[in-house]
Amino acid sequence: MAIFNLKKREIECKVVFYGPGRGGKTTNLEYIFKSFKKQVAGEMVSINTEGDRTLFFDFLPMGLGKIRGCDVRVQLYTVPGQVKYSSTRKLVLRGVDGIIFVADSLEVRREKNMLSLKDLQSNLKEYGKSIFKLPLVLQYNKRDLADQGIPIMTTEQMAKDLNRQLKVPAFPASAVKGEGVGVTLKECVKLTLKKLQKEFQWAK
Amino acid sequence: MHIKGKIKSILQEAEIYRSQGLKAEAIQKYNAALDLISSNQQLKNKNRIQSAIKSKLNSLSGGKKTPEKNGSTPELSENVQDLIQNLFSFSENKGDDKAILEGAISLAKFGQIDRALEELNKLVKKDKVRVIAAKNVINCHLSVNSVDGAIAQYREWQASDFFPAKHLSTVRAYLEQCLKKKGIIAEIDEPADTLEPELFEDYPEDDGEDEYAENANEEVDNADEGYEDNADDGYEDDADDDDQEGEFLEIDSIGITFEEGPQKGTSVEFDVNFQSGNTLSLIIPDKEKALVESLDEGSNLNDIQFFSPIAIFKGTGVVSSRTMIKHGPKRGDICLDIKITNQ
Ligand SMILES: Nc1nc2c(ncn2[C@@H]2O[C@H](COP(=O)(O)OP(=O)(O)OP(=O)(O)O)[C@@H](O)[C@H]2O)c(=O)[nH]1
Ligand SMILES: [Mg+2]
């Protein structure tokens, strides 16, 4: 549901961080807010529960400047990952242009990753979109926990679980340390703009 | 020594899960540590460690008894409400009535009922969006269990001079229908008791009173399917609530390798038309009937490939029913139900 203003040569698109509860979506956004000062175009808004979990969404507007003569703005959102917030999660997903799926590398969260991906697929389907056609990037988050001896899955295992059919770009990351956050975002924005370019032909 | 190290590492794991808010996982690990400790007679300081773990467990399960403001959604600041109104109106022209309507409905979905009502009541004054806005005003009242509020609002419109009779009767019918759906038979002109309706279950369909309104409502319905009872949304529960999702993966299609009949040895792929738990229904068009000739009720399928959006896996199944469709557009087609027995 990108908004494209031909006259002003402006494009605004929506990228959503999706994934199981406690996987690190909000942490990703916080890191982006802190570290991409130049591109951040406003305050980060978080609507949380008392326990610091996302209740409705986090929101962060970014401006990427001119790309091929067009002013590109990207709105970043996170969904609430907890299963019980399914209706708000779906609402936040509406009109999405690109998705970053933040998977939790913890072994104990293996199934939650898969269920969340399935939830994403079915929510997209209800909006008439296919998970196979939308710009999508996976992130295997919390890699740093291996250093503390906590059982985490190998990236191969995670690729097998989540990316066997999708075959989309995937990045290991540690959102608390900021590792892998930037590349994940850049890849997703790149894919999203590429797709929009195909649709709107704005870069002619 | 060996056992001590093991306990230590389990506790460390539990501690990390706790710090990440993964309560269920933390509780499980603490319990695993307790089990290990109690099965070990020689351990020094056994009691002390046990009571330390138990107090951790208590604090973990104690936390769940604090629903936020008795389960209602928090009232957000005006700025954030403005943001929602703006971000969650999906029309291109942000200022037009349709966009305002969408924004107002989003506010309601995010539990900001007072603000939503404020916006919707402005729209009720406008001819083109009056009916749909009024219907959503009713939804708002019902979402906070206020049947009285909904009826009082209706009566206010009835008494007003800006609500044309034609619109009023549509809204009245809608209100009656909502109440009926919730099991309330109320004479709208009579006082009614407040009952507990299901909140925001959905924004029921428009009856096409006016084209613009209908379009707007369609959008709402699309966005809204599966909208859940709002009362739950304000809780910060224990992590267990992450466990409610169904156990069966959604399967899009299956590949059956035939062991008998003319197809013996070949594998054929079928789309799944419907899935209920572990039973998949396939509809085989009349002209492809020959493909499944060898499959009768009770036939075992020892080599099935299941294709889900997430993974492909192998398993077995049994044909639990085979029926010919006798009526409607699919007359003559075969409906096969396959129960997954192992995956
Ligand atoms: N060690 C480690 N912890 C992380 C990492 N990313 C997030 N966390 C922690 O995991 C917990 C949950 O992170 P959030 O960012 O709130 O997760 P979320 O996906 O937004 O969760 P919901 O809002 O409930 O959907 C927090 O305690 C974070 O500090 C990471 O890369 N490494
Ligand atoms: Mg979050």
XYZ file of C-alpha atoms and ligand atoms in Angstrom:
580
model
C 0.000 0.000 0.000
C 2.843 2.308 -0.738
C 1.799 5.859 -1.409
C 3.329 7.229 -4.530
C 3.034 10.862 -5.400
C 4.129 11.319 -8.962
C 3.889 15.085 -8.910
C 6.016 15.570 -5.868
C 8.098 12.540 -6.744
C 7.645 11.060 -3.308
C 7.228 7.488 -2.287
C 6.229 6.213 1.121
C 6.286 2.538 1.967
C 5.588 0.335 4.955
C 7.983 -2.260 6.340
C 6.783 -4.478 9.171
C 8.878 -6.461 11.649
C 7.022 -9.695 12.291
C 7.869 -12.728 14.409
C 7.188 -14.621 17.623
C 6.760 -12.838 20.936
C 10.018 -11.891 22.653
C 12.025 -12.546 19.518
C 13.577 -9.076 19.417
C 11.463 -7.005 17.011
C 11.267 -3.990 19.281
C 14.972 -4.323 20.085
C 15.722 -4.135 16.356
C 13.726 -0.949 16.020
C 15.326 0.599 19.092
C 18.737 -0.065 17.660
C 17.777 1.469 14.329
C 16.394 4.501 16.119
C 19.650 4.938 18.026
C 22.085 4.256 15.222
C 20.590 5.595 12.019
C 20.166 9.149 13.272
C 20.550 10.633 9.832
C 17.756 8.613 8.350
C 15.399 8.691 11.297
C 12.672 11.200 10.483
C 10.826 11.449 13.774
C 10.288 9.968 17.205
C 9.892 6.269 17.765
C 6.467 5.527 19.167
C 6.004 2.370 21.244
C 2.710 1.266 22.643
C 3.586 -1.249 25.320
C 2.059 -3.218 28.118
C 3.357 -2.648 31.633
C 5.644 -5.618 31.208
C 7.340 -3.852 28.309
C 5.912 -6.038 25.637
C 4.444 -4.577 22.520
C 0.714 -4.110 22.961
C -0.235 -2.483 19.650
C 2.852 -1.652 17.658
C 6.107 0.289 17.531
C 6.439 2.916 14.859
C 9.505 4.619 13.428
C 9.458 6.918 10.391
C 12.581 7.085 8.237
C 13.638 9.188 5.307
C 16.159 7.712 2.916
C 16.596 10.862 0.867
C 16.510 10.908 -2.906
C 16.820 7.603 -4.682
C 16.831 7.928 -8.452
C 15.226 11.302 -8.240
C 12.503 10.258 -5.874
C 12.145 11.148 -2.240
C 11.859 7.840 -0.392
C 10.232 7.515 3.010
C 9.939 4.264 4.879
C 7.675 3.651 7.828
C 8.867 0.889 10.123
C 6.429 -0.968 12.342
C 6.659 -3.912 14.699
C 3.702 -6.111 15.477
C 2.916 -7.524 18.905
C 4.230 -11.076 18.802
C 2.097 -12.604 21.511
C -0.467 -14.985 20.115
C -3.336 -13.345 21.947
C -2.899 -10.051 20.139
C -3.784 -11.543 16.804
C -6.294 -8.885 15.824
C -3.956 -5.942 16.339
C -1.142 -7.866 14.680
C -3.266 -8.271 11.628
C -4.310 -4.648 11.629
C -0.687 -3.490 11.772
C 0.128 -5.744 8.846
C -2.436 -4.090 6.634
C -0.975 -2.359 3.613
C 2.497 -3.796 4.195
C 5.082 -3.459 1.424
C 7.986 -5.409 2.911
C 8.499 -7.742 5.856
C 11.363 -8.571 8.169
C 10.678 -11.793 9.994
C 12.644 -11.826 13.242
C 13.117 -15.441 14.285
C 14.393 -16.395 17.714
C 17.494 -18.593 17.626
C 16.757 -20.105 21.031
C 16.106 -23.801 20.700
C 13.177 -23.531 23.077
C 11.491 -21.097 20.678
C 11.794 -23.269 17.600
C 8.146 -24.081 17.290
C 7.085 -20.514 18.043
C 9.051 -19.342 15.028
C 7.270 -21.751 12.757
C 3.851 -20.939 14.135
C 4.491 -17.241 13.748
C 5.591 -17.660 10.137
C 2.461 -19.607 9.476
C 0.426 -16.886 11.147
C 2.089 -14.339 8.877
C 1.290 -16.411 5.843
C -2.359 -16.759 6.749
C -2.779 -13.098 7.658
C -1.259 -12.066 4.346
C -3.510 -14.474 2.579
C -6.522 -12.844 4.154
C -5.373 -9.558 2.701
C -5.077 -11.263 -0.665
C -1.279 -11.347 -0.595
C 1.095 -14.247 -0.968
C 4.052 -14.714 1.353
C 5.982 -15.925 -1.669
C 5.504 -12.705 -3.580
C 6.026 -10.059 -0.943
C 9.521 -8.700 -0.270
C 10.591 -10.708 2.756
C 13.822 -11.096 4.691
C 14.530 -13.432 7.599
C 16.643 -12.587 10.595
C 17.997 -15.231 12.961
C 18.253 -13.166 16.091
C 19.957 -13.641 19.470
C 23.042 -15.359 18.038
C 25.049 -13.859 20.917
C 23.424 -16.227 23.401
C 25.648 -19.035 22.175
C 28.539 -17.342 23.993
C 26.724 -17.863 27.258
C 26.258 -21.544 26.622
C 22.545 -21.281 25.980
C 21.249 -23.826 23.450
C 20.548 -22.110 20.168
C 19.813 -23.565 16.774
C 22.308 -23.509 13.956
C 21.449 -21.174 11.106
C 21.234 -24.253 8.868
C 18.614 -25.740 11.120
C 16.668 -22.476 11.103
C 16.903 -22.222 7.348
C 15.518 -25.715 7.107
C 12.643 -24.881 9.422
C 11.728 -21.529 7.972
C 13.338 -20.901 4.637
C 13.142 -24.154 2.764
C 10.342 -23.050 0.526
C 10.595 -19.312 0.841
C 14.260 -19.103 -0.185
C 14.583 -15.477 0.845
C 17.682 -13.669 2.128
C 18.428 -14.493 5.766
C 20.833 -12.885 8.226
C 22.178 -13.911 11.615
C 21.890 -11.082 14.108
C 22.153 -9.929 17.651
C 19.734 -7.069 18.008
C 20.912 -6.165 21.519
C 24.396 -5.677 20.166
C 23.169 -4.215 16.918
C 24.896 -6.872 14.858
C 23.084 -7.792 11.675
C 20.336 -5.238 12.215
C 21.492 -2.829 9.521
C 22.047 -5.423 6.808
C 18.665 -6.992 7.450
C 16.921 -3.653 7.134
C 18.866 -2.609 4.071
C 18.152 -5.827 2.245
C 14.459 -5.587 2.981
C 14.260 -1.958 1.911
C 16.169 -2.812 -1.243
C 13.790 -5.628 -2.154
C 10.784 -3.495 -1.314
C 11.887 -0.589 -3.471
C 12.756 -2.936 -6.294
C 9.271 -4.367 -6.221
C 7.689 -0.914 -6.053
C 9.872 0.197 -8.904
C 8.428 -2.624 -10.970
C 4.921 -1.618 -10.001
C 5.183 2.121 -10.340
C 8.132 2.549 -12.692
C 9.090 5.578 -10.652
C 12.782 5.551 -11.341
C 12.503 6.150 -15.044
C 30.845 -32.219 41.067
C 29.483 -33.260 37.737
C 25.901 -32.911 38.911
C 26.619 -29.534 40.403
C 27.840 -28.210 37.096
C 24.762 -29.535 35.384
C 22.442 -27.854 37.843
C 24.358 -24.648 37.490
C 24.026 -24.621 33.753
C 20.298 -25.367 33.880
C 19.834 -22.511 36.317
C 21.815 -20.196 34.120
C 19.605 -21.076 31.213
C 16.492 -20.491 33.301
C 17.867 -17.129 34.353
C 18.369 -16.004 30.752
C 14.864 -17.052 29.775
C 13.506 -15.176 32.761
C 15.422 -12.054 31.839
C 14.027 -12.239 28.321
C 10.485 -12.504 29.562
C 10.164 -16.109 28.422
C 8.334 -17.169 31.530
C 7.081 -20.573 30.492
C 10.560 -21.592 29.360
C 12.133 -20.272 32.562
C 9.624 -22.084 34.762
C 10.287 -25.301 32.917
C 14.023 -25.017 33.482
C 13.697 -24.129 37.157
C 11.492 -27.170 37.598
C 14.008 -29.322 35.769
C 16.664 -28.085 38.173
C 14.437 -28.874 41.151
C 13.874 -32.396 39.870
C 17.565 -32.954 39.455
C 18.308 -31.653 42.926
C 15.670 -33.706 44.679
C 16.867 -36.877 43.009
C 20.342 -36.268 44.354
C 20.737 -37.229 47.959
C 24.327 -36.218 48.571
C 24.100 -32.668 47.380
C 25.332 -30.101 49.838
C 23.155 -27.093 50.616
C 20.312 -28.947 49.006
C 17.587 -27.203 50.978
C 18.985 -23.799 50.498
C 19.219 -24.138 46.728
C 15.743 -25.601 46.578
C 14.176 -22.769 48.461
C 16.027 -20.208 46.368
C 14.647 -21.781 43.196
C 11.170 -21.989 44.648
C 11.172 -18.317 45.409
C 12.204 -17.603 41.809
C 9.343 -19.776 40.646
C 6.956 -17.949 42.917
C 7.953 -14.588 41.636
C 7.561 -15.807 38.065
C 4.074 -17.131 38.542
C 3.138 -14.284 40.847
C 3.639 -11.772 38.077
C 0.758 -13.033 36.071
C -1.874 -11.904 38.500
C -1.606 -8.306 37.475
C -3.921 -7.715 34.610
C -3.610 -4.157 33.455
C -6.363 -2.000 34.733
C -8.733 -4.913 35.069
C -8.200 -6.007 31.533
C -9.256 -2.901 29.703
C -7.103 -1.403 26.994
C -5.146 1.611 28.165
C -6.305 5.038 27.099
C -3.553 6.466 24.924
C -2.446 10.069 24.791
C -4.104 12.348 22.291
C -0.933 12.500 20.226
C -0.772 8.754 19.887
C -4.459 8.630 19.079
C -3.879 11.190 16.347
C -1.062 9.042 15.048
C -3.273 5.957 14.920
C -6.031 7.910 13.244
C -3.543 9.025 10.651
C -1.484 5.849 10.139
C -4.381 3.445 10.142
C -6.615 5.172 7.689
C -5.850 3.504 4.464
C -7.378 5.775 1.881
C -5.059 7.816 -0.232
C -6.726 11.109 0.481
C -6.039 11.482 4.135
C -8.479 14.306 4.723
C -11.590 12.813 3.190
C -14.491 11.305 5.070
C -13.653 7.786 4.079
C -10.156 8.116 5.516
C -11.501 9.646 8.711
C -13.966 6.807 8.968
C -11.244 4.198 8.565
C -9.091 5.951 11.119
C -11.977 6.073 13.570
C -12.634 2.377 13.133
C -8.952 1.644 13.728
C -9.091 3.693 16.917
C -11.995 1.535 18.037
C -10.078 -1.616 17.217
C -7.193 -0.366 19.295
C -9.622 0.103 22.138
C -9.751 3.901 22.005
C -13.508 3.909 22.152
C -14.139 7.436 23.434
C -12.004 8.997 20.764
C -13.497 6.750 18.110
C -16.976 7.804 19.166
C -15.958 11.440 18.997
C -14.787 11.033 15.395
C -17.705 8.854 14.346
C -20.266 11.229 15.797
C -18.898 13.971 13.595
C -19.311 11.708 10.573
C -22.880 10.862 11.480
C -23.711 14.448 10.569
C -22.545 13.848 7.014
C -25.036 12.472 4.585
C -22.749 10.184 2.612
C -21.163 8.353 5.501
C -23.970 8.691 8.024
C -25.211 5.103 7.967
C -21.869 3.400 8.159
C -20.644 5.796 10.827
C -23.810 5.226 12.849
C -23.403 1.481 12.599
C -19.902 1.782 13.941
C -21.106 4.020 16.767
C -23.367 1.141 17.718
C -20.434 -1.275 17.498
C -18.461 0.960 19.828
C -21.186 0.968 22.448
C -21.611 -2.770 22.211
C -17.857 -3.272 22.469
C -17.926 -1.833 25.956
C -20.934 -3.925 26.857
C -23.251 -0.986 26.762
C -26.460 -2.134 25.151
C -28.171 0.730 26.944
C -25.737 3.169 25.401
C -26.419 1.831 21.928
C -30.156 2.066 22.358
C -29.988 5.499 23.958
C -27.874 6.676 21.062
C -30.373 5.342 18.596
C -33.178 7.166 20.354
C -31.193 10.345 20.301
C -30.849 10.068 16.543
C -34.515 9.273 16.284
C -35.364 12.486 18.088
C -32.871 14.569 16.152
C -33.679 16.463 13.009
C -30.644 15.520 10.936
C -31.267 11.800 10.599
C -33.482 11.021 7.582
C -36.116 8.324 8.099
C -34.556 6.134 5.447
C -31.207 6.094 7.204
C -32.820 5.670 10.572
C -34.633 2.530 9.558
C -31.411 0.977 8.206
C -29.606 1.722 11.428
C -32.478 0.446 13.482
C -32.501 -2.831 11.579
C -28.784 -3.089 12.126
C -29.085 -2.501 15.846
C -31.821 -5.124 16.099
C -29.695 -7.568 14.183
C -26.688 -6.962 16.474
C -28.783 -7.449 19.565
C -30.324 -10.576 18.154
C -26.919 -11.953 17.357
C -25.987 -11.485 20.973
C -29.119 -13.246 22.071
C -30.906 -10.105 23.207
C -34.438 -9.608 22.076
C -35.055 -6.012 22.934
C -37.738 -3.682 21.820
C -35.597 -0.777 20.876
C -38.148 1.711 22.041
C -38.392 -0.061 25.406
C -35.722 0.065 28.101
C -33.382 -2.924 27.821
C -31.037 -4.572 30.251
C -27.334 -4.502 29.781
C -26.122 -7.911 28.825
C -22.704 -9.105 27.879
C -22.271 -9.111 24.164
C -19.262 -10.493 22.415
C -17.083 -7.532 21.798
C -16.295 -6.300 18.322
C -16.676 -9.741 16.997
C -16.974 -8.249 13.638
C -18.395 -5.269 11.933
C -21.294 -6.937 10.245
C -21.931 -6.377 6.626
C -23.610 -3.373 5.239
C -26.812 -3.974 3.412
C -25.801 -1.827 0.531
C -27.937 1.139 1.412
C -25.621 3.489 -0.343
C -22.762 2.707 -2.572
C -20.132 4.731 -0.846
C -20.988 3.390 2.549
C -20.888 -0.121 1.282
C -17.448 0.248 -0.148
C -16.157 1.717 3.030
C -17.596 -1.103 4.995
C -16.102 -3.700 2.758
C -12.703 -2.389 3.630
C -13.569 -2.613 7.269
C -14.704 -6.160 6.947
C -11.570 -7.142 5.160
C -9.393 -5.728 7.816
C -11.475 -7.087 10.520
C -11.883 -10.774 10.072
C -10.892 -12.613 13.140
C -11.085 -9.530 15.289
C -11.041 -10.874 18.736
C -12.685 -10.089 21.928
C -11.097 -6.874 22.969
C -11.312 -7.588 26.663
C -8.358 -9.939 26.462
C -6.100 -7.529 24.785
C -5.123 -5.549 27.807
C -3.726 -8.420 29.816
C -0.120 -9.046 30.444
C -0.493 -12.711 31.105
C 1.969 -15.423 31.827
C 3.851 -16.740 28.878
C 1.501 -19.684 28.581
C -0.774 -17.746 26.360
C 1.765 -18.221 23.638
C 0.643 -21.791 23.538
C -2.826 -21.416 22.209
C -2.183 -21.899 18.554
C -3.510 -24.966 16.781
C -1.282 -27.979 16.586
C -1.828 -28.785 12.956
C 0.011 -27.070 10.199
C -2.093 -25.781 7.384
C -1.630 -28.063 4.421
C -2.137 -26.655 0.959
C -1.752 -29.773 -1.075
C -0.705 -33.384 -0.821
C 1.088 -35.860 -3.020
C -0.169 -39.422 -2.897
C 1.964 -42.288 -4.126
C -0.362 -45.056 -5.203
C 0.340 -48.585 -4.129
C -2.469 -50.230 -6.010
C -4.707 -49.782 -9.005
C -3.868 -48.402 -12.404
C -1.771 -45.608 -10.856
C 0.434 -48.021 -8.947
C 3.874 -46.566 -8.353
C 3.006 -43.067 -9.562
C 2.601 -40.011 -7.438
C -0.227 -37.529 -7.961
C -0.639 -34.157 -6.355
C -4.001 -32.883 -5.116
C -5.048 -29.525 -3.735
C -6.560 -29.534 -0.283
C -9.927 -27.804 -0.434
C -10.605 -27.791 3.244
C -8.816 -28.743 6.414
C -10.230 -29.406 9.810
C -7.587 -30.446 12.313
C -5.961 -33.546 10.937
C -8.606 -34.261 8.337
C -8.081 -32.984 4.821
C -10.869 -32.770 2.273
C -10.058 -33.038 -1.398
C -12.527 -32.453 -4.164
C -11.706 -34.458 -7.248
C -13.427 -33.195 -10.388
C -15.692 -35.640 -12.146
C -13.358 -35.922 -15.129
C -10.382 -36.846 -12.959
C -12.304 -39.431 -11.022
C -10.306 -42.249 -12.520
C -7.279 -41.064 -10.596
C -8.774 -41.994 -7.274
C -10.633 -45.085 -8.346
C -8.561 -47.297 -6.117
C -9.237 -45.197 -3.019
C -12.192 -46.337 -0.958
C -13.272 -45.611 2.546
C -10.735 -47.264 4.832
C -7.942 -47.358 2.249
C -4.582 -46.816 3.847
C -2.179 -44.380 2.288
C 1.307 -45.225 3.376
C 3.166 -42.646 1.378
C 1.813 -39.120 1.433
C 3.764 -35.940 1.016
C 2.213 -32.967 2.762
C 2.940 -29.540 1.399
C 2.487 -26.695 3.822
C 3.627 -23.125 3.286
C 6.400 -23.753 5.748
C 7.591 -27.241 5.088
C 7.153 -30.417 3.141
C 6.901 -33.577 5.153
C 6.007 -37.187 4.667
C 3.398 -39.200 6.473
C 0.552 -41.656 6.305
C -3.207 -41.377 6.238
C -6.428 -43.186 5.807
C -9.419 -42.385 3.615
C -12.059 -41.623 6.201
C -14.858 -40.950 3.771
C -15.572 -40.928 0.089
C -18.704 -39.301 -1.187
C -20.072 -38.161 -4.487
C -21.365 -34.614 -4.477
C -24.989 -34.757 -5.542
C -26.029 -31.152 -5.760
C -24.755 -27.769 -6.800
C -22.032 -26.740 -9.196
C -19.709 -29.528 -8.116
C -22.246 -32.237 -8.816
C -20.592 -35.468 -9.791
C -17.267 -34.564 -8.191
C -15.784 -36.821 -5.556
C -15.101 -35.568 -2.066
C -12.381 -37.529 -0.299
C -11.635 -37.008 3.374
C -8.182 -38.091 4.385
C -7.286 -38.399 8.001
C -3.612 -37.918 8.725
C -2.471 -40.778 10.891
C 1.174 -39.995 11.173
C 3.393 -37.152 10.078
N 20.691 -11.886 24.194
C 19.866 -11.269 23.364
N 18.685 -10.824 23.794
C 17.865 -10.193 22.930
C 18.210 -9.988 21.583
N 17.199 -9.332 20.977
C 16.253 -9.131 21.919
N 16.657 -9.646 23.102
C 15.925 -9.635 24.370
O 14.734 -10.369 24.218
C 13.676 -9.784 24.954
C 12.507 -9.463 24.038
O 12.890 -8.490 23.078
P 11.811 -7.545 22.367
O 12.549 -6.710 21.385
O 10.961 -6.863 23.359
O 10.943 -8.637 21.611
P 9.652 -8.427 20.700
O 9.835 -9.319 19.525
O 9.423 -6.987 20.415
O 8.511 -9.012 21.637
P 6.913 -8.709 21.582
O 6.745 -7.239 21.629
O 6.326 -9.408 22.747
O 6.425 -9.298 20.305
C 14.269 -8.553 25.625
O 14.621 -8.923 26.931
C 15.483 -8.243 24.782
O 16.490 -7.612 25.513
C 19.500 -10.472 21.140
O 19.912 -10.346 19.994
N 20.269 -11.111 22.074
Mg 7.869 -5.744 20.751
